[in-house]
């Protein structure tokens, strides 16, 4: 039966799914689209504030209008959501309160006002008020065909506006001052962005609820940011993540009757964000870990090469060294040592001569390069930073691995092609020009 | 005023005080929204504690909620430090995720629980006088007020004993570290206080009021205060004023008490702002 269910779901065989699924998908796409800008402008939590702040507007609209008309409720929601955004901006711009405090304060006092109005309405009685609080927790299952139309039109309008103002919105998201200085109407753009955000949040609440709405703004753009450095790509990826989360959330709640859709959508979006944080190229945990590993390996092998060179420097006639020779000169653990030696042999830097090792011709060049960088840097620290000769070694231990040939040349020049380092050791030349 | 009114009002004031003290530090550390996150994210902790212990008493909930609160603090820290997620996004991601887990747990175990997400979002403080425990013969005391008072005493003890650590790690973490004060330790002490404050309020006033009482009074106090001590005292005062005015307004209009108190934290803030501007202009 399970596969039958999935088929139904894919082909929208179930009349319920035919309404709920498109509704949730459009909503997720819309929230993800708007979320890019709130995320880039470091205002992710504004979505949370808005979703709480629309409640008094909804209640007031109901009180004035006397019935649950979606259109009036949305107008009310938009108005109070916008008011909260402006108050937050006003408070933090004028430094009356810090941004986070302003958000927390507006969020909770608007929601408090909303609760007051809601309970006032409930105590007034009246048949039509029932279900007004359903707006708070959201029930994707109760979406109507009208809701889906409203979502779709909203999505189209919002995408249209984002497309029209793409340059302004993009610039604003990265550098508001710069956008202002080259003549963009920043105040208006900010206003439009606030309207779009409030709009997306206000329409979405009835499907996922007040608390979870913020996640639909944050998680997709957080994930998308990790995969791309271009705003355009980021927008497409975030919408895709939003759609995928909407789809998998709906699927889960469809397969397990009684499971709420909204929370599963949020969990899916959160999982997508977490996966991206782990595996995204460059910024993810995995590639950071890989980078660290490869740096550690580089440092290990370079340090070993240096060691070979130093030993050969001390005793001219000694051609091969044993493991103990190496361990005596530098504190290393044995497993690191044998790992490093294996790598060096693989790279043809070190030759294995019956249980002892010596540098190959390439190895000697490489070892000279590292020792040379080390000593150049020591000399530089002494000459230009006036450090004592006994204080320069540790810093050079780190720098020798990262100095590029370019910096090496510059060091050479400003030090005047030096012969000896602060400890009077010879600074080797890679290609001896005797 | 009947005894029932008195119990409700006393509970509201105790909750206001329990929140105002950690709230002051949250506002100073720019962590107000962490309070918001913790107060929402205790839902899964509470549900799991409920499922394990089978009782809805605060004693069982306390460890569950505290664990969830600590988990939020650790998770946000981890996302920020290890994965370099910006703080606002980290907060938003963590608490919505946990709240979603909580809602799912609630719906998965509906049969076993009489919990629902409304009870976390807005509890019903009007029921406080009906939930009594016997202290000794013939002395009945509202359970939630008792739990609140005990926690208030605990928080005051921590504040007095740990004032120096909290103070230093809030205003100058670098200096604090250099003289051997563990900044991380006091960070988690504060997070613990916030989690506990959330637990007291979860049945009576709900998460939103916790956020209001954590941030509102402290934000108003920050407009006037010149020292940490005066800021703490002022936010306690503002919190209590919000509790009292909010309560009477709610009774007068016959509306939600928690909502009304939350609304009054905002009103008090704007009145303070206005007062400050007027004082400033002279």
XYZ file of C-alpha atoms in Angstrom:
716
model
C 0.000 0.000 0.000
C 2.907 2.320 0.793
C 4.007 2.599 -2.837
C 0.414 3.271 -3.800
C 0.388 6.140 -1.328
C 3.551 7.612 -2.765
C 2.137 7.375 -6.277
C -0.984 9.140 -5.124
C 1.177 11.790 -3.642
C 3.315 12.304 -6.707
C 0.382 12.444 -9.061
C -1.767 14.358 -6.637
C -4.385 11.648 -6.712
C -5.641 12.561 -3.269
C -7.862 15.624 -3.426
C -6.442 16.781 -0.115
C -2.888 16.600 -1.380
C -3.893 18.458 -4.521
C -4.470 21.508 -2.373
C -2.047 21.070 0.511
C 1.064 20.153 -1.467
C 1.050 23.076 -3.925
C 0.167 25.390 -1.065
C 3.098 24.244 1.057
C 5.499 24.237 -1.904
C 4.635 27.757 -3.022
C 4.838 28.960 0.543
C 8.284 27.435 1.096
C 9.586 28.892 -2.161
C 8.241 32.317 -1.246
C 9.740 32.267 2.251
C 13.094 31.037 0.943
C 13.183 33.776 -1.706
C 12.585 36.555 0.799
C 14.786 34.869 3.378
C 17.906 35.399 1.241
C 17.743 39.120 1.797
C 16.945 38.993 5.501
C 19.778 36.499 5.928
C 22.322 38.545 4.007
C 21.264 41.712 5.826
C 21.828 39.900 9.147
C 18.194 40.248 10.100
C 17.231 36.588 10.167
C 15.281 36.908 13.384
C 13.104 39.685 12.009
C 10.987 36.892 10.511
C 10.339 35.635 14.021
C 9.329 39.102 15.177
C 6.997 39.630 12.222
C 5.280 36.303 12.596
C 4.444 37.089 16.224
C 3.568 40.685 15.500
C 0.884 39.994 12.913
C -1.474 38.616 15.560
C -2.877 41.955 16.826
C -3.449 43.058 13.229
C -5.401 39.920 12.480
C -7.528 40.356 15.607
C -8.158 44.040 14.918
C -9.155 43.289 11.346
C -11.606 40.743 12.667
C -12.971 43.144 15.288
C -13.495 45.916 12.745
C -14.817 43.718 10.031
C -16.791 41.258 12.140
C -16.021 38.207 10.030
C -13.141 35.990 9.030
C -12.466 37.372 5.603
C -9.013 36.262 4.415
C -8.460 39.517 2.560
C -9.091 41.763 5.558
C -7.152 39.487 7.883
C -4.154 39.712 5.561
C -4.391 43.504 5.393
C -4.465 43.637 9.184
C -1.552 41.221 9.433
C 0.486 43.252 6.947
C -0.190 46.491 8.804
C 0.839 45.279 12.242
C 3.762 43.272 10.887
C 5.095 46.361 9.124
C 4.557 48.475 12.220
C 6.676 46.068 14.253
C 9.477 46.159 11.678
C 9.475 49.947 11.675
C 9.517 50.117 15.448
C 12.431 47.675 15.583
C 14.331 49.731 13.004
C 13.442 52.938 14.803
C 14.628 51.658 18.180
C 17.891 50.214 16.930
C 18.691 53.055 14.488
C 18.346 55.644 17.250
C 20.270 53.443 19.662
C 17.430 53.312 22.152
C 17.843 49.577 22.302
C 20.158 47.114 20.631
C 18.774 45.235 17.691
C 18.283 41.921 19.482
C 16.567 43.565 22.435
C 14.340 45.592 20.121
C 13.307 42.416 18.305
C 12.602 40.494 21.519
C 10.666 43.389 23.005
C 8.508 44.090 19.958
C 7.930 40.405 19.325
C 6.645 39.746 22.809
C 4.661 42.913 23.403
C 2.929 42.736 20.017
C 2.120 39.105 20.680
C 0.864 40.062 24.146
C -1.416 42.682 22.610
C -2.586 40.072 20.143
C -3.412 37.644 22.946
C -5.335 40.357 24.763
C -7.380 41.065 21.643
C -7.840 37.378 20.908
C -9.186 36.606 24.366
C -11.355 39.725 24.163
C -12.870 38.420 20.932
C -13.323 34.956 22.397
C -15.135 36.314 25.431
C -17.399 38.329 23.180
C -18.585 35.068 21.730
C -19.926 34.844 18.225
C -19.849 31.790 16.036
C -17.551 33.130 13.351
C -14.589 33.748 15.665
C -13.855 30.071 16.128
C -10.654 29.021 14.434
C -9.096 32.450 14.596
C -6.441 30.994 16.870
C -5.852 28.299 14.261
C -3.988 31.068 12.519
C -1.414 30.906 15.304
C -0.367 27.300 15.137
C -1.027 26.792 11.514
C -2.610 23.779 9.950
C -1.378 22.942 6.506
C -4.096 20.311 6.227
C -6.790 22.947 6.440
C -5.505 25.048 3.548
C -8.262 25.896 1.119
C -8.152 26.352 -2.618
C -8.435 30.093 -2.069
C -5.344 30.025 0.152
C -3.369 28.313 -2.590
C -4.437 31.005 -5.066
C -3.442 33.725 -2.623
C -0.059 32.032 -2.047
C 0.586 31.634 -5.755
C -0.308 35.209 -6.611
C 1.814 36.441 -3.694
C 4.723 34.336 -4.867
C 4.451 35.654 -8.405
C 4.210 39.257 -7.267
C 7.125 38.904 -4.842
C 9.334 37.216 -7.439
C 8.400 39.935 -9.915
C 9.378 42.686 -7.490
C 12.617 40.925 -6.564
C 13.411 40.583 -10.280
C 12.660 44.255 -10.966
C 14.747 45.528 -8.065
C 17.386 42.807 -8.244
C 20.312 45.203 -8.505
C 19.173 47.426 -5.675
C 18.217 44.585 -3.369
C 21.471 42.783 -4.118
C 23.640 45.799 -3.406
C 21.695 46.625 -0.264
C 22.138 43.137 1.083
C 25.898 43.415 0.981
C 26.651 47.072 1.517
C 23.863 49.498 2.283
C 26.167 52.517 2.557
C 27.725 51.827 -0.800
C 24.287 51.421 -2.390
C 23.308 54.787 -0.951
C 26.497 56.478 -2.084
C 26.046 55.492 -5.722
C 22.515 56.851 -5.711
C 20.195 53.929 -5.013
C 17.017 54.950 -3.184
C 17.998 52.905 -0.150
C 15.132 54.038 2.049
C 12.578 52.926 -0.498
C 14.348 49.667 -1.184
C 14.461 48.945 2.531
C 10.754 49.704 2.750
C 9.967 47.377 -0.179
C 12.037 44.602 1.340
C 10.195 44.971 4.648
C 6.848 44.831 2.858
C 7.876 41.709 0.968
C 9.110 40.004 4.129
C 5.994 40.847 6.091
C 3.866 39.750 3.172
C 5.568 36.364 2.866
C 5.426 35.768 6.613
C 1.837 36.921 7.046
C 0.526 34.673 4.289
C 2.596 31.731 5.471
C 1.656 31.657 9.130
C -1.644 29.910 8.619
C 0.175 26.920 7.159
C 3.067 26.438 9.572
C 2.261 28.609 12.575
C 3.831 31.567 14.296
C 6.885 29.900 15.778
C 8.005 27.826 12.846
C 7.562 30.469 10.154
C 10.962 31.965 10.987
C 12.664 28.689 10.090
C 11.372 28.756 6.519
C 13.090 32.098 6.046
C 16.370 31.147 7.667
C 17.223 27.528 6.914
C 17.061 27.515 3.067
C 19.156 30.645 2.662
C 21.629 29.474 5.287
C 22.072 26.269 3.305
C 22.243 28.085 -0.027
C 24.848 30.567 1.162
C 27.241 27.700 1.791
C 27.004 26.397 -1.753
C 27.400 29.604 -3.663
C 28.989 33.022 -3.567
C 26.696 34.587 -6.134
C 23.385 36.070 -5.099
C 21.603 34.750 -8.160
C 22.737 31.189 -7.564
C 22.030 31.532 -3.872
C 18.441 32.534 -4.575
C 17.872 29.577 -6.881
C 19.484 27.107 -4.492
C 17.529 28.428 -1.527
C 14.244 28.156 -3.405
C 15.199 24.624 -4.376
C 15.992 23.752 -0.746
C 12.694 25.336 0.275
C 10.781 23.251 -2.283
C 12.563 20.059 -1.260
C 11.836 20.682 2.429
C 8.215 21.479 1.645
C 7.934 18.308 -0.384
C 9.581 15.978 2.107
C 7.661 17.522 4.994
C 4.374 16.989 3.209
C 5.383 13.474 2.227
C 6.155 12.469 5.807
C 2.927 13.874 7.169
C 1.026 12.175 4.363
C 2.588 8.786 4.974
C 2.009 8.978 8.699
C -1.504 10.274 9.188
C -1.865 12.520 12.200
C 1.611 13.962 11.767
C 1.608 17.736 11.353
C 3.065 19.053 8.096
C 4.628 22.324 9.293
C 7.037 20.868 11.852
C 8.210 18.199 9.415
C 8.864 20.850 6.789
C 10.916 22.764 9.331
C 12.833 19.642 10.365
C 13.588 18.837 6.725
C 14.800 22.377 6.111
C 16.937 22.180 9.245
C 18.427 18.875 8.132
C 19.247 20.347 4.708
C 20.966 23.262 6.425
C 22.928 20.931 8.701
C 23.988 18.685 5.819
C 25.156 21.761 3.928
C 27.109 22.927 6.955
C 28.842 19.555 7.006
C 29.630 18.870 3.364
C 29.517 22.191 1.485
C 32.745 22.693 -0.473
C 35.077 25.254 1.063
C 32.944 26.342 3.996
C 31.616 23.021 5.277
C 32.971 21.206 8.291
C 34.265 18.348 6.148
C 36.332 20.455 3.787
C 37.669 22.541 6.672
C 38.721 19.326 8.330
C 40.361 18.128 5.116
C 42.197 21.404 4.745
C 43.477 21.155 8.295
C 44.608 17.576 7.730
C 46.479 18.469 4.566
C 48.136 21.401 6.318
C 49.191 19.146 9.158
C 50.666 16.642 6.713
C 52.499 19.409 4.873
C 53.976 20.691 8.107
C 54.984 17.210 9.216
C 56.820 16.349 6.019
C 58.459 19.750 5.756
C 59.638 19.533 9.346
C 61.139 16.107 8.643
C 62.980 17.384 5.579
C 64.344 20.210 7.669
C 65.515 17.687 10.228
C 67.395 15.676 7.598
C 69.104 18.823 6.425
C 70.057 19.920 9.920
C 71.589 16.526 10.708
C 73.577 16.489 7.487
C 74.712 20.041 8.263
C 76.080 18.983 11.654
C 78.089 16.033 10.415
C 79.249 16.301 6.851
C 80.200 12.682 6.392
C 76.995 11.153 7.711
C 74.966 10.163 4.699
C 72.098 8.173 6.173
C 70.121 8.706 9.386
C 68.152 6.275 11.489
C 64.796 6.735 13.153
C 66.550 7.344 16.475
C 68.704 10.109 15.023
C 65.547 11.882 13.979
C 63.745 11.302 17.252
C 66.731 12.530 19.254
C 66.680 15.901 17.593
C 62.994 16.632 17.635
C 60.121 15.465 19.843
C 57.912 13.493 17.523
C 55.726 10.518 18.137
C 56.733 7.391 16.311
C 53.534 6.954 14.315
C 53.751 10.508 12.938
C 57.373 9.893 12.072
C 56.756 6.710 10.120
C 53.713 8.292 8.395
C 55.811 11.284 7.360
C 58.700 9.105 6.157
C 56.353 6.985 4.064
C 54.999 10.111 2.383
C 58.489 11.429 1.747
C 59.574 8.143 0.207
C 56.483 8.144 -1.965
C 57.356 11.627 -3.193
C 60.953 10.564 -3.884
C 62.321 13.080 -1.407
C 63.855 10.429 0.811
C 65.583 7.167 -0.104
C 65.321 4.059 2.024
C 68.735 2.422 2.604
C 68.203 -0.731 4.660
C 66.475 0.695 7.698
C 68.103 4.113 7.442
C 67.226 7.086 5.278
C 68.887 9.807 3.340
C 67.711 12.698 1.242
C 67.448 12.316 -2.510
C 68.554 15.096 -4.825
C 65.007 16.498 -5.013
C 64.669 16.069 -1.271
C 67.759 18.118 -0.663
C 66.469 20.960 -2.795
C 63.164 20.927 -0.946
C 64.861 20.720 2.458
C 67.132 23.627 1.584
C 64.128 25.682 0.561
C 62.438 25.181 3.927
C 65.525 25.772 6.038
C 66.232 28.835 3.970
C 62.749 30.263 4.558
C 63.086 29.553 8.263
C 66.389 31.362 8.554
C 65.394 34.249 6.347
C 62.367 34.826 8.520
C 64.459 34.659 11.690
C 66.784 37.254 10.304
C 63.896 39.435 9.232
C 62.394 39.324 12.730
C 65.710 40.309 14.232
C 66.544 43.079 11.801
C 63.164 44.687 11.395
C 61.201 43.809 14.542
C 64.304 43.958 16.753
C 63.568 40.666 18.450
C 66.351 38.899 20.288
C 67.982 36.002 18.484
C 66.619 33.551 21.040
C 63.025 34.725 20.464
C 62.740 34.292 16.740
C 62.742 30.523 16.331
C 59.134 29.679 17.274
C 57.637 32.228 14.938
C 59.813 31.035 12.093
C 58.709 27.440 12.760
C 55.201 28.500 11.739
C 56.062 30.942 8.967
C 58.395 28.636 7.043
C 55.376 26.612 5.875
C 53.421 29.521 4.466
C 55.972 31.878 2.895
C 55.424 32.011 -0.848
C 58.244 32.367 -3.404
C 57.118 35.944 -3.898
C 57.569 36.823 -0.238
C 60.841 34.918 -0.239
C 62.165 37.165 -3.009
C 61.085 40.286 -1.146
C 62.725 39.066 2.063
C 65.926 38.475 0.115
C 65.879 41.967 -1.258
C 65.226 43.873 1.940
C 67.747 41.775 3.849
C 70.342 42.285 1.107
C 70.913 38.632 0.079
C 72.155 37.606 3.521
C 74.596 34.767 4.162
C 73.905 33.932 7.796
C 70.924 33.890 10.164
C 70.846 35.332 13.735
C 72.350 32.094 15.073
C 75.209 32.376 12.568
C 73.991 29.342 10.655
C 74.399 29.526 6.896
C 71.282 30.400 4.962
C 71.352 27.789 2.194
C 70.697 28.662 -1.396
C 68.526 26.271 -3.313
C 70.633 26.558 -6.473
C 74.163 27.112 -5.369
C 75.794 29.721 -7.512
C 79.323 29.293 -6.361
C -9.292 41.574 46.226
C -9.846 37.937 47.033
C -7.229 35.417 48.051
C -7.309 33.986 44.536
C -6.460 37.358 43.035
C -3.642 37.668 45.503
C -2.144 34.304 44.529
C -2.277 35.154 40.840
C -0.723 38.559 41.365
C 1.986 37.132 43.638
C 2.849 34.475 41.063
C 3.019 37.089 38.311
C 5.383 39.242 40.350
C 7.597 36.288 41.284
C 7.826 35.262 37.621
C 8.623 38.865 36.707
C 11.490 38.919 39.213
C 12.788 35.491 38.192
C 12.971 36.737 34.601
C 14.203 40.270 35.241
C 17.507 39.197 36.816
C 18.859 36.935 34.051
C 17.132 39.231 31.539
C 19.373 42.110 32.564
C 22.459 40.092 31.696
C 20.955 38.860 28.434
C 20.227 42.415 27.321
C 23.716 43.580 28.282
C 25.303 40.679 26.429
C 23.156 41.250 23.316
C 21.630 37.845 23.816
C 17.956 38.720 24.210
C 16.992 36.415 21.390
C 18.825 33.527 23.033
C 16.229 33.901 25.777
C 13.547 33.675 23.130
C 15.191 30.573 21.688
C 15.533 28.819 25.044
C 11.987 29.613 26.070
C 10.638 27.999 22.906
C 13.021 25.112 22.758
C 12.148 23.714 26.173
C 9.090 22.110 24.543
C 10.836 18.871 23.487
C 12.606 18.691 26.853
C 9.326 19.025 28.671
C 7.610 16.433 26.488
C 10.421 13.910 26.932
C 10.513 14.507 30.688
C 6.765 14.031 30.741
C 6.943 10.805 28.766
C 9.639 9.401 31.055
C 8.184 10.466 34.375
C 4.530 10.316 33.441
C 3.733 13.319 35.559
C 3.202 16.961 34.801
C 4.728 18.204 38.019
C 7.394 20.855 37.875
C 9.859 18.616 39.692
C 9.882 16.212 36.755
C 9.816 18.956 34.143
C 12.654 20.936 35.641
C 15.534 18.681 34.577
C 13.977 18.115 31.164
C 13.549 21.787 30.471
C 16.929 22.684 31.905
C 18.593 20.044 29.730
C 16.809 21.365 26.658
C 17.781 24.920 27.540
C 21.413 23.954 27.980
C 21.303 22.026 24.739
C 20.119 25.161 22.939
C 22.935 27.194 24.448
C 25.544 24.604 23.493
C 24.121 24.089 19.994
C 24.067 27.815 19.228
C 27.616 28.163 20.518
C 28.742 25.195 18.425
C 27.125 26.508 15.241
C 28.735 29.889 15.796
C 32.212 28.771 16.764
C 32.741 25.573 14.797
C 30.616 26.128 11.719
C 30.839 29.921 11.651
C 27.105 30.428 11.337
C 26.135 34.005 12.177
C 24.495 34.335 15.574
C 21.019 35.378 14.393
C 20.837 32.513 11.911
C 22.204 30.047 14.470
C 19.566 31.048 17.010
C 16.754 30.889 14.471
C 17.848 27.523 13.170
C 18.250 25.832 16.544
C 15.086 26.862 18.305
C 12.708 26.360 15.388
C 14.213 22.925 14.855
C 13.751 21.957 18.501
C 10.273 23.439 18.656
C 9.346 21.414 15.569
C 10.708 18.291 17.264
C 8.590 19.148 20.299
C 5.415 19.599 18.261
C 6.050 16.300 16.493
C 6.632 14.513 19.813
C 3.395 15.983 21.120
C 1.428 14.774 18.126
C 3.146 11.390 18.085
C 2.252 10.746 21.712
C -1.043 12.572 21.880
C -2.616 9.567 23.505
C -0.166 9.603 26.422
C 0.122 13.348 26.936
C -2.215 16.084 27.870
C 0.366 18.587 26.712
C -0.025 20.742 23.676
C 1.986 23.515 22.156
C -0.376 26.212 23.386
C 0.578 25.417 26.955
C 4.166 26.336 26.177
C 3.289 29.416 24.177
C 0.757 30.782 26.587
C -0.005 29.115 29.872
C -2.977 30.046 31.972
C -2.005 32.001 35.044
C -5.657 32.264 36.057
C -5.517 28.606 37.085
C -2.753 29.185 39.632
C -5.085 29.319 42.694
C -6.668 25.984 41.795
C -3.448 24.041 41.819
C -2.718 23.903 45.530
C -0.419 21.785 47.600
C -0.611 21.210 51.322
C 2.339 22.690 53.131
C 1.210 21.592 56.564
C -2.193 20.954 58.026
C -4.736 23.509 56.866
C -2.130 25.528 54.988
C -2.646 25.396 51.243
C -0.239 27.103 48.917
C -0.317 27.412 45.126
C 2.203 24.980 43.703
C 3.468 27.256 40.945
C 3.992 30.134 43.337
C 6.000 27.818 45.563
C 8.185 26.605 42.697
C 8.631 30.192 41.544
C 9.643 31.394 44.974
C 12.164 28.608 45.440
C 13.698 29.428 42.071
C 13.733 33.122 42.852
C 15.700 32.404 46.019
C 18.095 30.188 44.053
C 18.610 32.844 41.412
C 19.201 35.489 44.065
C 21.772 33.235 45.728
C 23.570 32.688 42.430
C 23.429 36.424 41.746
C 24.902 37.357 45.109
C 27.515 34.611 45.183
C 28.431 35.013 41.531
C 28.007 38.746 41.084
C 31.662 39.364 40.359
C 31.914 36.582 37.788
C 28.717 37.561 36.011
C 29.663 41.223 36.086
C 33.185 40.770 34.734
C 32.312 38.208 32.090
C 29.481 40.428 30.851
C 31.308 43.732 30.551
C 34.862 42.705 29.767
C 35.310 39.028 28.908
C 38.921 39.600 27.880
C 39.878 41.118 31.232
C 37.819 38.502 33.065
C 39.757 35.748 31.349
C 43.087 37.382 32.044
C 42.440 37.418 35.789
C 41.256 33.818 35.772
C 37.466 34.177 35.725
C 35.970 31.431 33.581
C 33.847 33.235 30.996
C 32.429 29.988 29.657
C 31.334 28.886 33.122
C 29.379 32.079 33.767
C 27.898 31.915 30.295
C 26.381 28.557 31.133
C 25.322 29.677 34.608
C 23.344 32.433 32.909
C 21.884 30.015 30.385
C 20.897 27.776 33.286
C 19.106 30.672 34.982
C 17.202 31.430 31.796
C 16.200 27.789 31.396
C 14.923 27.647 34.964
C 13.023 30.897 34.534
C 11.344 29.335 31.534
C 10.286 26.285 33.486
C 8.549 28.279 36.179
C 6.642 30.182 33.630
C 5.803 27.405 31.239
C 2.580 26.416 32.939
C 1.556 29.767 34.263
C 2.434 32.392 31.715
C 3.915 30.794 28.619
C 7.038 31.327 26.552
C 6.044 34.642 25.045
C 5.614 36.278 28.407
C 9.015 34.940 29.420
C 10.534 36.703 26.435
C 8.636 39.872 27.348
C 9.783 39.759 30.958
C 13.359 38.847 30.042
C 13.821 41.687 27.587
C 11.262 44.420 28.326
C 12.081 45.449 31.911
C 15.821 45.190 31.281
C 15.539 47.300 28.121
C 13.603 49.962 30.047
C 16.145 49.836 32.868
C 19.006 50.204 30.394
C 17.610 53.623 29.441
C 18.208 55.003 32.930
C 20.636 52.801 34.810
C 24.194 53.898 35.510
C 25.467 50.730 37.149
C 24.773 47.036 36.954
C 23.224 46.970 40.414
C 20.845 49.807 39.658
C 19.967 48.190 36.341
C 19.051 44.907 38.029
C 16.984 46.702 40.668
C 15.256 48.846 38.072
C 14.408 45.909 35.837
C 12.967 44.094 38.857
C 10.864 47.175 39.544
C 9.749 47.580 35.933
C 8.937 43.874 35.752
C 6.791 44.065 38.879
C 5.006 47.170 37.615
C 4.249 45.390 34.344
C 2.930 42.389 36.283
C 0.645 44.497 38.486
C -0.700 46.856 35.816
C -1.006 44.028 33.325
C -2.921 41.941 35.810
C -5.449 44.636 36.730
C -5.949 45.675 33.122
C -6.595 42.055 32.204
C -9.100 41.586 35.001
C -10.837 44.828 34.072
C -11.121 43.928 30.376
C -11.609 40.197 31.061
C -8.760 39.181 28.750
C -5.598 37.021 28.886
C -3.463 37.973 31.886
C -0.202 36.753 30.355
C -0.890 38.664 27.152
C -1.740 41.783 29.068
C 1.454 41.650 31.134
C 3.532 41.125 27.982
C 1.795 44.082 26.366
C 2.535 46.234 29.411
C 6.265 45.493 29.272
C 6.146 47.129 25.843
C 4.007 50.033 27.029
C 6.315 50.640 29.982
C 9.273 50.634 27.640
C 7.767 53.308 25.416
C 6.721 55.424 28.400
C 10.297 55.153 29.721
C 11.627 56.162 26.337
C 9.341 59.192 26.283
C 10.315 60.121 29.856
C 13.962 59.881 28.977
C 13.495 62.150 25.980
C 11.618 64.679 28.112
C 14.266 64.599 30.844
C 16.913 64.905 28.152
C 15.334 67.989 26.609
C 15.565 70.017 29.801
